[in-house]
Coordinates of C-alpha atoms and ligand atoms in Angstrom, one line a residue:
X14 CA -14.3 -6.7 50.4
X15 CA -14.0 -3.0 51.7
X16 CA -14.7 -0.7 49.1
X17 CA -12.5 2.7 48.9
X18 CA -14.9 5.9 49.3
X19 CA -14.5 8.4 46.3
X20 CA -15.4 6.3 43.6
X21 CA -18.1 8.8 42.0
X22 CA -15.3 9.2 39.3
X23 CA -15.0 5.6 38.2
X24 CA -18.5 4.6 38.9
X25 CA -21.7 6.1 37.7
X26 CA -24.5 6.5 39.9
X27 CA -27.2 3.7 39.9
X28 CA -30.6 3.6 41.4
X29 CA -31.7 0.1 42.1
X30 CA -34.4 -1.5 39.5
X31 CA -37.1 -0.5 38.4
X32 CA -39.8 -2.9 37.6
X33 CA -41.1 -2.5 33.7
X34 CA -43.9 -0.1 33.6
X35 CA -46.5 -2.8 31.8
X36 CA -45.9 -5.0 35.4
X37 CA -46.3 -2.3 37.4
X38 CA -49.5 -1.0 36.1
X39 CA -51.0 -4.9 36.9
X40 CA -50.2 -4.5 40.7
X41 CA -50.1 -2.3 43.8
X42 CA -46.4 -3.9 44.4
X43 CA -43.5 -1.2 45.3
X44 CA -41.9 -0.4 42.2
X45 CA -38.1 -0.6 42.7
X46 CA -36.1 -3.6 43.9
X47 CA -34.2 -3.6 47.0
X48 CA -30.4 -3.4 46.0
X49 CA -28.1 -6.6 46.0
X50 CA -25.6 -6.4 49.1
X51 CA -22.8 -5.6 47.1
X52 CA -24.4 -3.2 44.6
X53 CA -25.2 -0.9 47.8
X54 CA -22.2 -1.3 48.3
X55 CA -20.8 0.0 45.8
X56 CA -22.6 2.4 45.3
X57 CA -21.6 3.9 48.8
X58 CA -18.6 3.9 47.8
X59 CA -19.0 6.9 45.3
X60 CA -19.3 9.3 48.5
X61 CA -16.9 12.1 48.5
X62 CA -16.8 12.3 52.3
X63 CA -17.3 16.0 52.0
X64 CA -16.0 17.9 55.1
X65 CA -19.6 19.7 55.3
X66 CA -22.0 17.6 54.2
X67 CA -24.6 19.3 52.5
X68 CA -26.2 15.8 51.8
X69 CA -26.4 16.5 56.2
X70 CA -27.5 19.8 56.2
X71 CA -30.5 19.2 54.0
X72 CA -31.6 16.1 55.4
X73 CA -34.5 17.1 57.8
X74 CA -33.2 14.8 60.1
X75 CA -29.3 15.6 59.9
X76 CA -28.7 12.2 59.2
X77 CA -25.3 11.5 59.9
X78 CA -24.7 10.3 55.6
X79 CA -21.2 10.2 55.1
X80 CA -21.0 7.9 58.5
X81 CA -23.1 5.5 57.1
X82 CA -22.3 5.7 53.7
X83 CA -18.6 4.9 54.7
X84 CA -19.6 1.9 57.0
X85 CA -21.6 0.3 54.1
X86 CA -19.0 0.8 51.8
X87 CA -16.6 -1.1 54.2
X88 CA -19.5 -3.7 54.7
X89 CA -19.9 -2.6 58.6
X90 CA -24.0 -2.8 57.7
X91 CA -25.0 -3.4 61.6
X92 CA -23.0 0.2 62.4
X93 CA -24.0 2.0 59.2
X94 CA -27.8 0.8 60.8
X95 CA -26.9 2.1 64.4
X96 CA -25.5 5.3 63.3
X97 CA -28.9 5.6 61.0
X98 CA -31.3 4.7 63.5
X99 CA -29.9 7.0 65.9
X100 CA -31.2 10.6 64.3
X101 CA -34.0 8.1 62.1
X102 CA -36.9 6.9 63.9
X103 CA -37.9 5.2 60.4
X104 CA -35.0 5.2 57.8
X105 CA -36.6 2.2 56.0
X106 CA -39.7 4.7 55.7
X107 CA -37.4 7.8 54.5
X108 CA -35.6 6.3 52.5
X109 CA -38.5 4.9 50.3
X110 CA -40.8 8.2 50.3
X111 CA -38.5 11.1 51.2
X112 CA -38.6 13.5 47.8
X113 CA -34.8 12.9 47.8
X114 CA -33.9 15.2 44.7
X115 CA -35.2 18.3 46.6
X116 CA -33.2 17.3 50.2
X117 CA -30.4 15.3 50.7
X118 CA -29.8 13.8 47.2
X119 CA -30.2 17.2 45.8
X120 CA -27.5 18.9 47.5
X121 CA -25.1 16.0 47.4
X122 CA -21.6 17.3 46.0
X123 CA -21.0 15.3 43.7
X124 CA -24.7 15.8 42.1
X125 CA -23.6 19.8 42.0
X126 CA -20.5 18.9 40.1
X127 CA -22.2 16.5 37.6
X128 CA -21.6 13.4 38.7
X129 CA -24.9 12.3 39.5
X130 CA -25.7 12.2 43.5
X131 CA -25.1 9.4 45.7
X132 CA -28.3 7.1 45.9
X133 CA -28.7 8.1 49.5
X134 CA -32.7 7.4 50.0
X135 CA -31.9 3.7 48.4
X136 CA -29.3 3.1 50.8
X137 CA -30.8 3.7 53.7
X138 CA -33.8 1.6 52.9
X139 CA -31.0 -1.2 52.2
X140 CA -29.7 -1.1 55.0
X141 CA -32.7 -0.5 57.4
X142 CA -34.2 -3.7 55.1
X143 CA -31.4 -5.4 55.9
X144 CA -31.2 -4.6 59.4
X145 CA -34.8 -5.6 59.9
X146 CA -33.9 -9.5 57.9
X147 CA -30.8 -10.0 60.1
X148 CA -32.6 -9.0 63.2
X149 CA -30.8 -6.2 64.6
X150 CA -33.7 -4.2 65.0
X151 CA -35.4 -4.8 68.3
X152 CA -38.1 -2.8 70.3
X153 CA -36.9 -0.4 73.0
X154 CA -36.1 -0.8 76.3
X155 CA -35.9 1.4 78.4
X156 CA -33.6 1.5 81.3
X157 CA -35.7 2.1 84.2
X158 CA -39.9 2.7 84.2
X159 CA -41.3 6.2 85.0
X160 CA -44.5 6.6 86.5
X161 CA -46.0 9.8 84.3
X162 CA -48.1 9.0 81.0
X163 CA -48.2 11.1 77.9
X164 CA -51.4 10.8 75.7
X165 CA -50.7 11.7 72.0
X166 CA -53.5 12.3 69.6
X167 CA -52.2 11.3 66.1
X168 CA -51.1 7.7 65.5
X169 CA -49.1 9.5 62.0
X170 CA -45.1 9.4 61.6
X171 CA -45.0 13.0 64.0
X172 CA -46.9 10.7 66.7
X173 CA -45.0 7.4 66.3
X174 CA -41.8 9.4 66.6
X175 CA -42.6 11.2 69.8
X176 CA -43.8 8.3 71.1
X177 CA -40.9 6.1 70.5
X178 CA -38.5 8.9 71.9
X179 CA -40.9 9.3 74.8
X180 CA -41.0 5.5 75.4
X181 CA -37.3 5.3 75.3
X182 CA -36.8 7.7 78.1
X183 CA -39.4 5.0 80.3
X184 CA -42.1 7.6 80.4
X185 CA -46.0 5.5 79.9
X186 CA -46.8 6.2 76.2
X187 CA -50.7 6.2 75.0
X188 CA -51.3 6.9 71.5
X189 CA -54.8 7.9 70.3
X190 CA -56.5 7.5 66.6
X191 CA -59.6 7.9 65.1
X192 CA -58.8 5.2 62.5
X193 CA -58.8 2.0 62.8
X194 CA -55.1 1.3 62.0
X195 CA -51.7 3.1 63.1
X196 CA -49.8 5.1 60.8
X197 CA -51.8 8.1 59.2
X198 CA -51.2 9.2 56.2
X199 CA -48.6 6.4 55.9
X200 CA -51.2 3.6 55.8
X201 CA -54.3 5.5 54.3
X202 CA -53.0 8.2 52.1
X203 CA -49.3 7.1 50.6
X204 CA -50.1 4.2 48.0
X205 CA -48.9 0.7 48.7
X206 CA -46.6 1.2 45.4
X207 CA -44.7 4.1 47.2
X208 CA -44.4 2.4 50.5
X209 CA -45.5 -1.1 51.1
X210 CA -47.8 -1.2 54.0
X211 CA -46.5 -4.5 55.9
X212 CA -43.7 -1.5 56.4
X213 CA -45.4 0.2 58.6
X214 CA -46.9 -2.2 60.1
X215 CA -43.8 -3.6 60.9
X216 CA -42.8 -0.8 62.7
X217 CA -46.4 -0.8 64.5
X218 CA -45.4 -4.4 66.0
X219 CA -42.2 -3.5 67.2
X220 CA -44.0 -0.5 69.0
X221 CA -45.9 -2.1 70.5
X222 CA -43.7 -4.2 71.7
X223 CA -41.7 -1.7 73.2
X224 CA -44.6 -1.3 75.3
X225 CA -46.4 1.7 73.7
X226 CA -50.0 1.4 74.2
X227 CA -52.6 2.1 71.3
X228 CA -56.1 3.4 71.2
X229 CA -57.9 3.1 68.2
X230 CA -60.9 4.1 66.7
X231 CA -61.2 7.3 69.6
X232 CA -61.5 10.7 68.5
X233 CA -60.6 13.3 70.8
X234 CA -63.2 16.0 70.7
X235 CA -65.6 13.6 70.0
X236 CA -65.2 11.0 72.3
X237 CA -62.6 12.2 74.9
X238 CA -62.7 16.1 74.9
X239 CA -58.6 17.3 74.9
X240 CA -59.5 18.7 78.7
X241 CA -59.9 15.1 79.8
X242 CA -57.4 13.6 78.3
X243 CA -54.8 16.6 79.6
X244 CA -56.5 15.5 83.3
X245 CA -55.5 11.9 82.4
X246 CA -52.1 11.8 81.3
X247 CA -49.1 14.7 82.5
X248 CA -48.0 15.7 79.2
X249 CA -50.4 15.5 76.0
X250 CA -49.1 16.1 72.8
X251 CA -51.4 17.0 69.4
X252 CA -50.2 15.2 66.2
X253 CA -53.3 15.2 64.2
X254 CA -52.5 16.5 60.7
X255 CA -54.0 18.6 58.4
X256 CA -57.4 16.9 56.8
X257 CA -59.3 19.9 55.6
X258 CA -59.4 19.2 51.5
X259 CA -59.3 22.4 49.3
X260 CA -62.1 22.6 47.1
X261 CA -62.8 24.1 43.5
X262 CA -66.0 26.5 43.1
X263 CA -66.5 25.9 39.3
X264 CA -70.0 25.2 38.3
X265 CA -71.2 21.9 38.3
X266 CA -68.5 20.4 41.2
X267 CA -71.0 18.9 43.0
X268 CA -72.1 16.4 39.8
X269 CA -71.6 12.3 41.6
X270 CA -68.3 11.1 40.5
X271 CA -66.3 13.8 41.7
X272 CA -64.4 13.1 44.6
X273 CA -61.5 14.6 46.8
X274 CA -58.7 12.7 46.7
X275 CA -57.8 11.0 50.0
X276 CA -61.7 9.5 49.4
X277 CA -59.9 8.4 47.2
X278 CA -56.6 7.0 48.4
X279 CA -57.9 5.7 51.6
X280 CA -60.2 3.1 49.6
X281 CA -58.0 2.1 47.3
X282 CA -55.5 1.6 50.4
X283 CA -58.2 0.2 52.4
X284 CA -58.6 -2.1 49.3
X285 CA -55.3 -3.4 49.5
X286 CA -55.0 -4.0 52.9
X287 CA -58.1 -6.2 52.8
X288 CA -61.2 -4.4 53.9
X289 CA -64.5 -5.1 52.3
X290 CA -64.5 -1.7 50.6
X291 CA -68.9 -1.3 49.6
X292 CA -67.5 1.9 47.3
X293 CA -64.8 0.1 45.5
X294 CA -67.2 -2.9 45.0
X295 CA -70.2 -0.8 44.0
X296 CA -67.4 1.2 41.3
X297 CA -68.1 4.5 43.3
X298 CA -64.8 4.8 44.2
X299 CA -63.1 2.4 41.2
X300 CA -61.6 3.8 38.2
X301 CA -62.2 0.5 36.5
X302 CA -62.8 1.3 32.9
X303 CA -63.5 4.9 33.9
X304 CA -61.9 8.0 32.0
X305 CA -60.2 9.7 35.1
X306 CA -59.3 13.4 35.1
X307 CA -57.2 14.4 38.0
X308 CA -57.1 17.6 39.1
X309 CA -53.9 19.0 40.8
X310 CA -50.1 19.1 40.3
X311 CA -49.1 17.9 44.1
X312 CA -47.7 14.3 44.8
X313 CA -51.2 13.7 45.8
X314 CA -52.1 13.9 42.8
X315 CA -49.5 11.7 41.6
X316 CA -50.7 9.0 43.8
X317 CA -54.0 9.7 42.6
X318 CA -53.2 9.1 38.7
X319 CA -51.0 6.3 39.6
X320 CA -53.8 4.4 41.4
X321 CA -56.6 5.2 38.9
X322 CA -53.7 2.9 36.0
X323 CA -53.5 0.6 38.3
X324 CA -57.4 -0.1 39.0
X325 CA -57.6 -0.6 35.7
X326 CA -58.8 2.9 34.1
X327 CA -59.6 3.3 29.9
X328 CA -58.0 6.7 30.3
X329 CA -56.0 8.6 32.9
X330 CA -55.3 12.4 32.7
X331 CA -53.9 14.8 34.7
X332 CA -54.6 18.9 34.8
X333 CA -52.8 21.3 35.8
X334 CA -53.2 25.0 35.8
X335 CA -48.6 25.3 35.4
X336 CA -46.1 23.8 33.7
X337 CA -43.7 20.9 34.2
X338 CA -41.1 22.8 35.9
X339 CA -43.2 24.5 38.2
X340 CA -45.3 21.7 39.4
X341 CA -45.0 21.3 43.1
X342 CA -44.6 17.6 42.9
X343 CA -41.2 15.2 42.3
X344 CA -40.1 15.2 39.3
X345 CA -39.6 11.7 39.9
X346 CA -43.0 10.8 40.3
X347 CA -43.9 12.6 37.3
X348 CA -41.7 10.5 35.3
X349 CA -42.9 7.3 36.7
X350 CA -46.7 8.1 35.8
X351 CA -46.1 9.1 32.4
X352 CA -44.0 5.9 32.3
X353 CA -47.3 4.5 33.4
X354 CA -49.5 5.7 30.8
X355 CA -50.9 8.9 32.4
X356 CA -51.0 11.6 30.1
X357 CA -50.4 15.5 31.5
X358 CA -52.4 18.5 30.0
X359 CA -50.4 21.1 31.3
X360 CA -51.4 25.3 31.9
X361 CA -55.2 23.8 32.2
X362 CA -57.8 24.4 34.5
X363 CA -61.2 23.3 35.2
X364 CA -63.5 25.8 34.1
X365 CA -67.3 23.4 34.5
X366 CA -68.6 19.9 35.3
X367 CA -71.0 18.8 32.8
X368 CA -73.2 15.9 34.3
X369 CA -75.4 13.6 32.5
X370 CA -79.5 13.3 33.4
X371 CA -78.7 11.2 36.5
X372 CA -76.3 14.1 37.9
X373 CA -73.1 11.9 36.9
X374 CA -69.9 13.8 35.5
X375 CA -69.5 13.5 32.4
X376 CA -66.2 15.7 31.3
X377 CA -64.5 18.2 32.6
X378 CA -64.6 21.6 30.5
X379 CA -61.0 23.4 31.1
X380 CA -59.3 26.3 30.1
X381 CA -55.9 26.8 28.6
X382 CA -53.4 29.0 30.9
X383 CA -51.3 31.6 30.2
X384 CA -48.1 32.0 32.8
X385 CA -48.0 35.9 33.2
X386 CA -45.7 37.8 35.3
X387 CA -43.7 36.9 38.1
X388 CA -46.4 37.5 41.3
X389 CA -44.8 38.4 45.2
X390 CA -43.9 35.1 45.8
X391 CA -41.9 34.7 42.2
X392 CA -44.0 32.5 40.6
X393 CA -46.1 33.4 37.3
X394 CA -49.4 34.3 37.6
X395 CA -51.6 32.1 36.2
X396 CA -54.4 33.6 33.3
X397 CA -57.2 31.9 31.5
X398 CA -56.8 32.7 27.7
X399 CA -60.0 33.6 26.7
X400 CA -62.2 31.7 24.4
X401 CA -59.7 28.2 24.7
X402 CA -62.1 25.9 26.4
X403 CA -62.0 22.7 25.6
X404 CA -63.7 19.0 27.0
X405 CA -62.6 16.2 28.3
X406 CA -64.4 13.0 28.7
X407 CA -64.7 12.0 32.5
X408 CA -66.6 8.7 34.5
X409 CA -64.6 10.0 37.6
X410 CA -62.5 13.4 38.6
X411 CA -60.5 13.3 41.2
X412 CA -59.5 16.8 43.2
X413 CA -55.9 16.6 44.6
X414 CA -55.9 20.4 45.4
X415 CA -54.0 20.3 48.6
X416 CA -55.2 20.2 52.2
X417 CA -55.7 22.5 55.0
X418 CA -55.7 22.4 59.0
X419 CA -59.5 21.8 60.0
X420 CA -60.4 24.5 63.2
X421 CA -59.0 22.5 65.8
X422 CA -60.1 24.3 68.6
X423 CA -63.4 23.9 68.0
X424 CA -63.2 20.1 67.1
X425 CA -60.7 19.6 69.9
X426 CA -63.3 21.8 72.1
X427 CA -60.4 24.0 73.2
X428 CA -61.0 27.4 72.7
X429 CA -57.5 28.0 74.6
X430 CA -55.5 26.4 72.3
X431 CA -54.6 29.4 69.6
X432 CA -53.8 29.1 66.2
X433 CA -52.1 31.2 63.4
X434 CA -53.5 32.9 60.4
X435 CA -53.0 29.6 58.2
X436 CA -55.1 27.4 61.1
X437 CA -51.8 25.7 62.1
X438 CA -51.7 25.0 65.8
X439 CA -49.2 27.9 67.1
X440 CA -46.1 26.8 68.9
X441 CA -43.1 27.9 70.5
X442 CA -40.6 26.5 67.6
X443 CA -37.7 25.6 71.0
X444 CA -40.0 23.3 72.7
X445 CA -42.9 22.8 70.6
X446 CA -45.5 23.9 73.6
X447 CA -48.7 25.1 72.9
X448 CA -50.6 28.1 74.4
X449 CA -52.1 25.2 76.7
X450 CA -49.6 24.3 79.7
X451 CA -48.7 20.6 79.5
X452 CA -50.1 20.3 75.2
X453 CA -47.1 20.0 72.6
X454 CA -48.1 20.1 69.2
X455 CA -46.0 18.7 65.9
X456 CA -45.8 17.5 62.7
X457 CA -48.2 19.0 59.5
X458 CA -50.7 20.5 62.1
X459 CA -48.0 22.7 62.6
X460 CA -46.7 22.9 59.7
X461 CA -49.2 23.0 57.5
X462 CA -48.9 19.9 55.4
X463 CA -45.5 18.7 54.8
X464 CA -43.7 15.6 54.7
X465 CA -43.2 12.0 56.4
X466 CA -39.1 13.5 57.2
X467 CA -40.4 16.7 59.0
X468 CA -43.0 15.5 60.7
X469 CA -40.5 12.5 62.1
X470 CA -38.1 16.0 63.5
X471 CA -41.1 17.3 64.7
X472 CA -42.3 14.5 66.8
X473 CA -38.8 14.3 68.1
X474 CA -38.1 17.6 69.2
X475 CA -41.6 17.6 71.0
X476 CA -40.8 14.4 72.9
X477 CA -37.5 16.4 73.8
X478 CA -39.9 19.6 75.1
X479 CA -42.0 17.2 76.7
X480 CA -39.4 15.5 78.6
X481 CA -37.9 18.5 79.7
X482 CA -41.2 19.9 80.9
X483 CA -41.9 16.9 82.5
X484 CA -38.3 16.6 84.3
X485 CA -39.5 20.4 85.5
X486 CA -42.5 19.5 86.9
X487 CA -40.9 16.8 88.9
X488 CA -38.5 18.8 90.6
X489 CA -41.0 21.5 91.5
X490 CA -43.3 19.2 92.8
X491 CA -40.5 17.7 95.1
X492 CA -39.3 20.9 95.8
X493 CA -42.7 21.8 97.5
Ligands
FAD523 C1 -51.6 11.3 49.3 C2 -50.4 11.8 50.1 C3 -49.2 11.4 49.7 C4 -48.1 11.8 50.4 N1 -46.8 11.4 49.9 C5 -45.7 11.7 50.6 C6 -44.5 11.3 50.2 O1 -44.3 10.6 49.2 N2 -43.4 11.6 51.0 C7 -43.5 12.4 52.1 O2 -42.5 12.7 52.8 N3 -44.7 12.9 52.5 C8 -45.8 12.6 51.8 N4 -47.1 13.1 52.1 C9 -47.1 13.9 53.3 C10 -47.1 13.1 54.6 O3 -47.9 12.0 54.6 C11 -47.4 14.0 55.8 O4 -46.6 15.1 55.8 C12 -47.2 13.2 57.2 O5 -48.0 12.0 57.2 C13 -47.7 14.1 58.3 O6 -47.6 13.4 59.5 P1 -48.5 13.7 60.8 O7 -48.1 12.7 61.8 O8 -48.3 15.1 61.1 O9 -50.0 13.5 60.3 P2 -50.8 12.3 59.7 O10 -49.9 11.3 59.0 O11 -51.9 12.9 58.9 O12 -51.4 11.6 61.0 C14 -52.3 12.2 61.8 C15 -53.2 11.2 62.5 O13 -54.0 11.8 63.5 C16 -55.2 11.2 63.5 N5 -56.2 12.2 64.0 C17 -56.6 13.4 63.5 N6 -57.4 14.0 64.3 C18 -57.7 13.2 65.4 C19 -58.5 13.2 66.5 N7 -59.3 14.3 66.8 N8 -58.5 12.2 67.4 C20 -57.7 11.1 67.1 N9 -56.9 11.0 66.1 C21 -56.9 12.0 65.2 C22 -55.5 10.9 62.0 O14 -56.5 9.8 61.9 C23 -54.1 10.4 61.6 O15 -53.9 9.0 61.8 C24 -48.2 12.7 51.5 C25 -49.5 13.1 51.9 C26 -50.6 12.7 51.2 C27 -51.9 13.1 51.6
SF4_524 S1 -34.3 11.0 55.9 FE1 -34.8 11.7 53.8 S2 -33.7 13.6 53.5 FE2 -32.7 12.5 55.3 S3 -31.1 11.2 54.4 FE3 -32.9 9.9 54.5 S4 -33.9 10.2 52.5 FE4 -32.4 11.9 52.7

């Protein structure tokens, strides 16, 4: 039955389950249900069909919401999936991992008057889900074959999403990696728990099958230098993310048994995926019965506390130098590892390592923080309150500090390609070009790192800048 829209008055907002935090801490399993056809429903149905959507304007994407929200709610799934897909290269993947409450959810209308926001995220993984089970989802086809190639370095969300728009438009699409598998930071640093990795590779089949090629395990700079690769192919576009970990300088940080985090992650993912992992077997890279002190207030370091429960750790803590309500991660993943057991020591920093005769951590000696005045940027300055150190017991530490662009032109070799002040490739924001005629650049190497959403826009607008390029090229070289 058709539901009427406006129903955020009669029913409350509902997210769908969540499984019981004792069975999630036993698995790697994503942690909420999908909803039941007629709870999404539903649940649709509470949209208040705004005439400006802010739910629109703050979706990276400008997802067309309220269209699909509407079609659900009248039970028109395949359309509400069409109209997603159209602005979405991956809704089933945004809808799952976008930090809702600071984008669309968060500026919902109804959320600003108190009625809780339309589930938007859980939606449009329902009906992308759906979509996928009933088939309506099928690799692209272009309308006719062109005969120039683009090479894209970067096999992450920003590459997949050029590449499909560039594949669409017929144009011969080669994407390059250095891993292994497709997907970036979708497959080797977002935990299976957040975003189930059969996914993404999902989404790598159907790729494929729309006949974009794959390279894997080629680094450019290493293997292919960028100059070659720009003589092979007539448009080249750099999607390679920001991998550069930031690091803490406190004595004793180089005792064995601490690690950054995506060390981390990408065993623990390359666990789960199957790979004969020698520092997960050996407990190098395990939290098995280890006390595990995470350091960092990032969703990295979410996924990082998250993981160690789930390995099986005697303890799991988290430090950070803030408080709650300044942390830069979701709040919702917050909630859902203290649901899990972690516990937070807030306005704490690492002060030492101490290490044991074999050079192995063995706690963690932090400092209590004082928030002080507001600094330039607003937020209080963080100050060590002398004489408050304390220790923590620690097998394993874990630093989720954030991450940086490595010098690409010198691991690219291409000492042409410029950069900005924060090592992000620079690029001309209308078109995405590079200082290197024919190289487009996007997603968090641009950026600076970001999220899965932006670096989806970012790959789109490049395969726009590339095509246009492209299309210009052409007509000069006829013109001649
Ligand atoms: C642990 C973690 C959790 C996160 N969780 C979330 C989340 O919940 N929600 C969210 O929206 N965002 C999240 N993010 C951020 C998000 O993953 C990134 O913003 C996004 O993946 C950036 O996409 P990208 O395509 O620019 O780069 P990436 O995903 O990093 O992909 C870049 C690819 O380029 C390849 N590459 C690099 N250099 C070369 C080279 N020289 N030659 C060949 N290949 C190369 C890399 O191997 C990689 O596969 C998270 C990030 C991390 C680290
Ligand atoms: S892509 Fe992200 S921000 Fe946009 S509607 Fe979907 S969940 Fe919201």
């Amino acid at each position: 039955m058709a539901e009427k829209l406006l129903k955020f008055v009669s029913v409350s907002r509902a997210m769908p389950d969540k499984r019981p935090a004792a069975e999630r801490r036993a698995d790697f399993g994503e942690i909420y249900a999908g909803f039941a056809a007629r709870f999404a429903q539903v649940q649709a149905s509470r949209c208040s069909q705004c005439g400006v959507p802010f739910c629109q304007v703050h979706c990276p994407l400008n997802n067309n919401i309220p269209d699909w929200l509407k079609l659900t709610a009248e039970g028109r799934l395949e359309e509400a999936y069409e109209i997603s897909a159209a602005t979405n290269t991956f809704p089933e993947i945004c809808g799952r991992i976008c930090p809702q409450d600071r984008l669309c959810e968060g500026n919902c209308v109804i959320e600003q008057s108190g009625h809780g926001t339309v589930t938007i995220g859980a939606i449009e993984k329902h009906v992308t889900d759906t979509a996928f089970e009933m088939g309506w989802v099928q690799p692209v086809k272009p309308i006719r074959e062109l005969g120039q190639s683009i090479g894209i370095i970067g096999a992450g969300p920003a590459g997949l999403s050029a590449g499909e728009a560039l594949r669409r438009k017929g144009y011969q699409v080669t994407i390059y990696d250095r891993h292994d598998r497709v997907g970036g930071l979708l497959i080797y640093g977002i935990p299976n728990f957040k975003l189930d990795k059969q996914v993404v590779v999902r989404r790598e089949k159907l790729l494929r099958e729309g006949g974009i090629k794959f390279e894997l395990n080629i680094e450019i700079g290493r293997d292919i230098s960028l100059d070659d690769l720009r003589q092979r192919h007539d448009a080249v576009l750099i999607a390679t993310g920001v991998y550069k970990a930031r690091d803490l300088a406190a004595p004793g940080s180089g005792a064995k048994g601490i690690v950054p985090a995506l060390q981390y992650l990408t065993a623990a993912n390359r666990d789960g995926l199957g790979d004969n992992v020698a520092e997960i077997a050996s407990g190098e890279l395990s939290a098995r019965d280890k006390n595990v002190v995470v350091i960092g207030g990032g969703d990295t370091a979410m996924d990082c506390v998250r993981t160690a429960i789930r390995q099986g750790a005697r303890s799991v803590k988290c430090l950070y130098r803030r408080d709650r309500a300044n942390m830069p991660g979701s709040q919702r993943e917050v909630a859902n590892a203290e649901e899990e057991g972690v516990e937070f020591i807030w306005q704490s920093a690492p002060a030492a390592f101490l290490d044991d005769e074999a050079g192995k951590v063995k706690a963690v000696r932090a400092e209590r923080i004082h928030l002080g005045m507001p600094d330039g940027t607003g937020r209080q300055t963080p100050r060590v309150i002398e004489g408050s150190a304390f220790d923590l017991p620690a097998d394993l530490v874990v630093k989720a500090l954030g991450f940086e662009p490595e010098d690409l032109p010198q691991r690219l070799k291409a000492p042409a390609l410029s950069i900005t002040k924060a090592n992000t490739v620079r690029v001309n924001w209308r078109n995405l070009t590079t200082t290197i005629p024919g190289v487009f650049a996007a997603g968090d190497i641009v950026r600076g790192a970001s999220l899965v959403v932006w670096a989806i826009r970012d790959g789109r607008d490049a395969a726009a800048g590339i095509d246009t390029y492209l299309q210009e090229s052409s007509r000069k070289a006829a013109a001649e």
